[in-house]
């Protein structure tokens, strides 16, 4: 056994650098230059590399220890060929150069500590002006000697929660550079399919054998259900959602609607609260153009739409569909009633064309006929807001002097907080509530 002690080399005058990570354990087979521990001073973090290939027989430090130049780190049982080479050179403390030549054909030669990148700080990593902050989710980075990266890059990867194994290194011998990490994070943020989570692990829900607990039946999910799931997941992961609630006093609207029912029958249609909701949403969108926008160029631009097309969520046996009604602001309540009925019927018969489900600026999802007094709808990206409507109910309402029975409609607005601030959302929802409470305004 040829034992060799690894000590802390010249670390640029850093006094009392702290051991923040042990990269190996006793018994590990290691290669020359493989990182053994990570030291962090107030200026930088650095890996202390193995000075020979072999087996770790003793670790002489623990996490939290403060080390300076010359401190003992580990004992290595030097691999035979390296020990032989050292013997041939007549030097018991084999130098880095002789070690490299002895194992050159099997181990990629690595830079010495001084060759490694200038330490990168979190502030330096800016993705298209979006600084990666301390709020960025951090996941444990697998310590592996097989990814070649400097300590600064490893530290940055740890802070960002990026597994270095997933980053393609463009440096010498596949070494991961700071630029590679930046490129990886930039791509992860922009990637339309992976969204911000690409490359960042989300804990997986384990498959469960439900049959162990009772009788089950397994049916394949429809294509539409799976597509909806992907869209919901994408929005959930990409969009910081805020949901705001309110109640609209629709007593007058309901009285008006009741009076239209006979005419609706003559016109061979039905008049539900939905056309009024669409009209109120369209007018509120016109008054609050920020809600009628979408992010462009990865968040660099805001695209303002001069048209008002609104999607209506339709519950069909095959799954959820969202046909889009065009130019809602320019249509009458009757026109909207016809169109909702026609599109809902075509959706249920699976006759909608793709174009009829495209181009929406905003979505209305009404569960009013089903029930419930509130829910938090998920934004239908790339739109920035969605209105969730629940079941209206007659409730006592205090008018300042007495309680009166009023029909109140619960409404919830979910919005993309990257675009819509609380004030914008509040003004928009208040406008809808006001329009529904005074239907005379709807015709203006
Ligand atoms: N409160 C109380 N009653 C309501 C109501 C509300 N908010 N909204 C509708 N109703 C009433 C209607 O007035 C109608 O009753 P009357 O005929 O007596 O007037 C009855 O409920 C049935 O309405 P409807 O559902 O047939 O028609 P609609 O215009 O309200 O809605 C449609 C049409 C297509 C939006 C709806 O049928 C639907 O599919 N909703 C589900 C949307 C959905 O799944 N959203 C969730 C998406 S996220 O998973």
XYZ file of N, CA and C in Angstrom, residues 116-222:
321
model
N -8.412 27.212 -13.345
C -9.873 27.158 -13.353
C -10.488 28.544 -13.479
N -11.775 28.524 -13.845
C -12.435 29.788 -14.138
C -12.413 30.750 -12.966
N -12.509 32.010 -13.338
C -12.653 33.049 -12.326
C -13.982 32.772 -11.638
N -14.029 32.841 -10.327
C -15.285 32.531 -9.653
C -16.433 33.368 -10.196
N -17.561 32.689 -10.450
C -18.744 33.412 -10.929
C -19.658 33.633 -9.747
N -20.289 34.756 -9.719
C -21.256 34.997 -8.655
C -22.632 34.916 -9.265
N -23.641 34.804 -8.394
C -25.007 34.719 -8.890
C -25.371 35.982 -9.657
N -24.826 37.111 -9.194
C -25.150 38.384 -9.839
C -24.668 38.395 -11.283
N -23.600 37.636 -11.557
C -23.051 37.638 -12.908
C -23.938 36.890 -13.887
N -24.762 35.964 -13.367
C -25.550 35.155 -14.274
C -26.890 35.831 -14.515
N -26.976 36.481 -15.658
C -28.198 37.206 -15.979
C -28.732 36.624 -17.273
N -29.971 36.176 -17.228
C -30.566 35.597 -18.421
C -31.453 36.653 -19.048
N -30.969 37.222 -20.144
C -31.732 38.246 -20.858
C -32.310 39.254 -19.869
N -31.469 39.795 -19.036
C -31.869 40.798 -18.055
C -32.763 40.285 -16.946
N -33.035 38.982 -16.938
C -33.808 38.460 -15.807
C -32.788 37.885 -14.841
N -32.495 38.584 -13.753
C -31.484 38.042 -12.851
C -31.996 36.791 -12.154
N -31.141 35.811 -12.044
C -31.501 34.612 -11.304
C -31.298 34.968 -9.830
N -32.353 34.931 -9.086
C -32.272 35.406 -7.707
C -32.213 34.226 -6.751
N -32.111 34.559 -5.489
C -32.092 33.518 -4.460
C -33.400 32.754 -4.402
N -34.448 33.255 -5.069
C -35.721 32.547 -5.041
C -35.762 31.398 -6.027
N -34.745 31.347 -6.911
C -34.712 30.286 -7.899
C -34.663 28.947 -7.174
N -35.523 27.983 -7.568
C -35.547 26.733 -6.827
C -34.192 26.033 -6.845
N -33.773 25.600 -5.706
C -32.471 24.947 -5.607
C -32.675 23.482 -5.270
N -32.079 22.646 -6.075
C -32.143 21.221 -5.802
C -30.734 20.710 -5.642
N -30.624 19.628 -4.965
C -29.294 19.111 -4.708
C -28.626 18.695 -6.011
N -27.389 19.065 -6.161
C -26.653 18.678 -7.355
C -25.874 17.422 -7.029
N -26.031 16.452 -7.895
C -25.335 15.204 -7.676
C -23.834 15.441 -7.802
N -23.108 15.093 -6.770
C -21.662 15.259 -6.852
C -21.091 14.113 -7.677
N -20.428 14.446 -8.722
C -19.855 13.396 -9.550
C -18.512 13.828 -10.071
N -17.555 12.927 -9.989
C -16.238 13.237 -10.487
C -16.179 13.157 -11.994
N -17.247 12.715 -12.639
C -17.202 12.506 -14.082
C -17.673 13.715 -14.874
N -18.146 14.734 -14.187
C -18.472 15.974 -14.886
C -17.308 16.898 -14.632
N -16.740 17.400 -15.720
C -15.590 18.273 -15.544
C -16.066 19.709 -15.519
N -15.904 20.312 -14.371
C -16.323 21.696 -14.184
C -15.540 22.273 -13.029
N -15.263 23.537 -13.126
C -14.528 24.206 -12.056
C -15.420 24.444 -10.853
N -14.826 24.759 -9.730
C -15.598 24.959 -8.503
C -16.596 26.105 -8.604
N -16.206 27.150 -9.349
C -17.132 28.280 -9.456
C -18.386 27.851 -10.200
N -18.192 27.056 -11.254
C -19.333 26.588 -12.042
C -20.169 25.627 -11.206
N -19.481 24.765 -10.447
C -20.217 23.822 -9.594
C -21.050 24.582 -8.556
N -20.457 25.619 -8.011
C -21.162 26.387 -6.979
C -22.404 27.050 -7.579
N -22.205 27.624 -8.776
C -23.313 28.289 -9.444
C -24.420 27.279 -9.770
N -23.999 26.103 -10.255
C -24.979 25.071 -10.590
C -25.763 24.680 -9.342
N -25.048 24.568 -8.220
C -25.718 24.218 -6.960
C -26.744 25.277 -6.594
N -26.358 26.541 -6.742
C -27.262 27.628 -6.377
C -28.500 27.664 -7.266
N -28.298 27.299 -8.539
C -29.415 27.360 -9.488
C -30.231 26.082 -9.526
N -29.757 25.049 -8.853
C -30.481 23.782 -8.873
C -30.342 23.051 -10.186
N -29.241 23.265 -10.882
C -29.035 22.607 -12.173
C -28.098 21.421 -11.982
N -28.494 20.275 -12.490
C -27.616 19.118 -12.427
C -26.588 19.240 -13.549
N -25.337 19.297 -13.171
C -24.284 19.516 -14.167
C -24.245 18.417 -15.211
N -24.671 17.217 -14.819
C -24.658 16.102 -15.769
C -25.511 16.404 -16.988
N -26.478 17.302 -16.839
C -27.383 17.599 -17.955
C -26.871 18.716 -18.853
N -25.792 19.335 -18.424
C -25.298 20.474 -19.191
C -24.192 20.003 -20.130
N -24.339 20.377 -21.390
C -23.319 19.984 -22.358
C -22.125 20.924 -22.225
N -20.976 20.349 -21.917
C -19.785 21.162 -21.736
C -19.099 21.417 -23.067
N -18.731 22.656 -23.307
C -18.059 22.981 -24.571
C -16.576 23.276 -24.346
N -16.137 23.147 -23.104
C -14.728 23.391 -22.815
C -13.873 22.199 -23.228
N -12.596 22.318 -22.942
C -11.676 21.244 -23.301
C -12.124 19.936 -22.637
N -12.141 18.872 -23.382
C -12.560 17.551 -22.915
C -13.946 17.574 -22.268
N -14.819 18.380 -22.848
C -16.212 18.405 -22.396
C -16.417 19.145 -21.088
N -15.443 19.931 -20.707
C -15.559 20.672 -19.450
C -16.729 21.654 -19.518
N -17.534 21.697 -18.458
C -18.677 22.607 -18.427
C -18.195 23.989 -18.006
N -18.452 24.957 -18.868
C -18.040 26.328 -18.596
C -19.234 27.136 -18.076
N -18.929 28.287 -17.518
C -20.003 29.154 -17.009
C -20.977 29.500 -18.139
N -20.419 29.703 -19.345
C -21.280 30.045 -20.493
C -22.244 28.885 -20.808
N -21.756 27.643 -20.635
C -22.622 26.492 -20.905
C -23.812 26.488 -19.947
N -23.503 26.819 -18.692
C -24.551 26.842 -17.671
C -25.562 27.951 -17.980
N -25.045 29.117 -18.381
C -25.929 30.232 -18.737
C -26.831 29.848 -19.901
N -26.203 29.211 -20.895
C -26.942 28.803 -22.085
C -28.039 27.809 -21.703
N -27.693 26.879 -20.805
C -28.625 25.849 -20.367
C -29.829 26.486 -19.656
N -29.546 27.425 -18.755
C -30.634 28.060 -18.007
C -31.485 28.910 -18.937
N -30.819 29.624 -19.873
C -31.545 30.470 -20.820
C -32.503 29.605 -21.637
N -31.991 28.474 -22.089
C -32.803 27.577 -22.914
C -33.960 27.018 -22.079
N -33.668 26.680 -20.830
C -34.701 26.116 -19.965
C -35.842 27.102 -19.775
N -35.488 28.401 -19.661
C -36.522 29.407 -19.439
C -37.349 29.619 -20.695
N -36.672 29.545 -21.852
C -37.374 29.842 -23.116
C -38.100 28.650 -23.710
N -37.602 27.456 -23.402
C -38.100 26.240 -24.065
C -39.613 26.160 -23.955
N -40.331 26.198 -25.089
C -41.769 26.188 -24.966
C -42.324 24.901 -24.382
N -41.633 23.789 -24.595
C -42.202 22.543 -24.091
C -41.807 22.294 -22.652
N -40.549 22.562 -22.362
C -40.084 22.268 -21.013
C -40.362 23.388 -20.038
N -40.522 24.622 -20.562
C -40.747 25.746 -19.681
C -39.604 25.934 -18.706
N -39.857 26.632 -17.639
C -38.791 26.959 -16.705
C -38.271 25.740 -15.995
N -39.010 24.653 -16.069
C -38.602 23.508 -15.272
C -37.697 22.559 -16.031
N -37.445 22.856 -17.338
C -36.617 21.932 -18.103
C -35.274 21.789 -17.411
N -34.890 20.567 -17.154
C -33.595 20.328 -16.551
C -33.604 20.487 -15.047
N -34.695 21.004 -14.505
C -34.763 21.128 -13.051
C -35.761 20.080 -12.587
N -35.326 19.220 -11.719
C -36.144 18.071 -11.362
C -37.385 18.456 -10.578
N -38.496 17.826 -10.966
C -39.713 17.937 -10.170
C -39.898 16.555 -9.561
N -40.096 16.472 -8.266
C -40.261 15.147 -7.673
C -41.388 14.396 -8.375
N -41.122 13.146 -8.706
C -42.084 12.363 -9.472
C -43.074 11.694 -8.519
N -44.346 11.694 -8.930
C -45.346 10.967 -8.135
C -45.192 9.491 -8.484
N -44.920 8.703 -7.490
C -44.671 7.283 -7.742
C -45.940 6.591 -8.236
N -45.760 5.626 -9.161
C -46.890 4.819 -9.619
C -47.374 3.971 -8.450
N -48.673 3.850 -8.319
C -49.224 3.044 -7.220
C -49.970 1.856 -7.804
N -49.817 0.723 -7.185
C -50.567 -0.454 -7.605
C -51.891 -0.459 -6.850
N -52.894 0.235 -7.429
C -54.173 0.403 -6.741
C -54.907 -0.922 -6.570
N -54.627 -1.881 -7.460
C -55.305 -3.181 -7.393
C -55.010 -3.896 -6.080
N -53.940 -3.485 -5.425
C -53.603 -4.113 -4.138
C -54.657 -3.792 -3.072
N -55.397 -2.697 -3.314
C -56.311 -2.228 -2.264
C -57.783 -2.489 -2.583
N -58.079 -2.987 -3.778
C -59.466 -3.256 -4.151
C -59.591 -3.358 -5.657
N -60.829 -3.585 -6.110
C -61.051 -3.781 -7.541
C -60.875 -2.455 -8.290
N -60.275 -2.525 -9.445
C -60.095 -1.313 -10.253
C -60.413 -1.597 -11.716
N -60.588 -0.531 -12.497
C -60.731 -0.668 -13.951
C -59.863 0.420 -14.579
N -59.055 0.057 -15.531
C -58.155 1.034 -16.153
C -58.644 1.334 -17.561
N -58.831 2.628 -17.874
C -59.236 2.997 -19.236
C -58.227 4.008 -19.778
N -57.925 3.937 -21.066
C -56.989 4.918 -21.626
C -57.626 6.309 -21.653
N -56.845 7.330 -21.436
C -57.369 8.698 -21.458
C -57.499 9.169 -22.906
N -58.514 10.027 -23.138
C -58.690 10.523 -24.503
C -57.520 11.453 -24.842
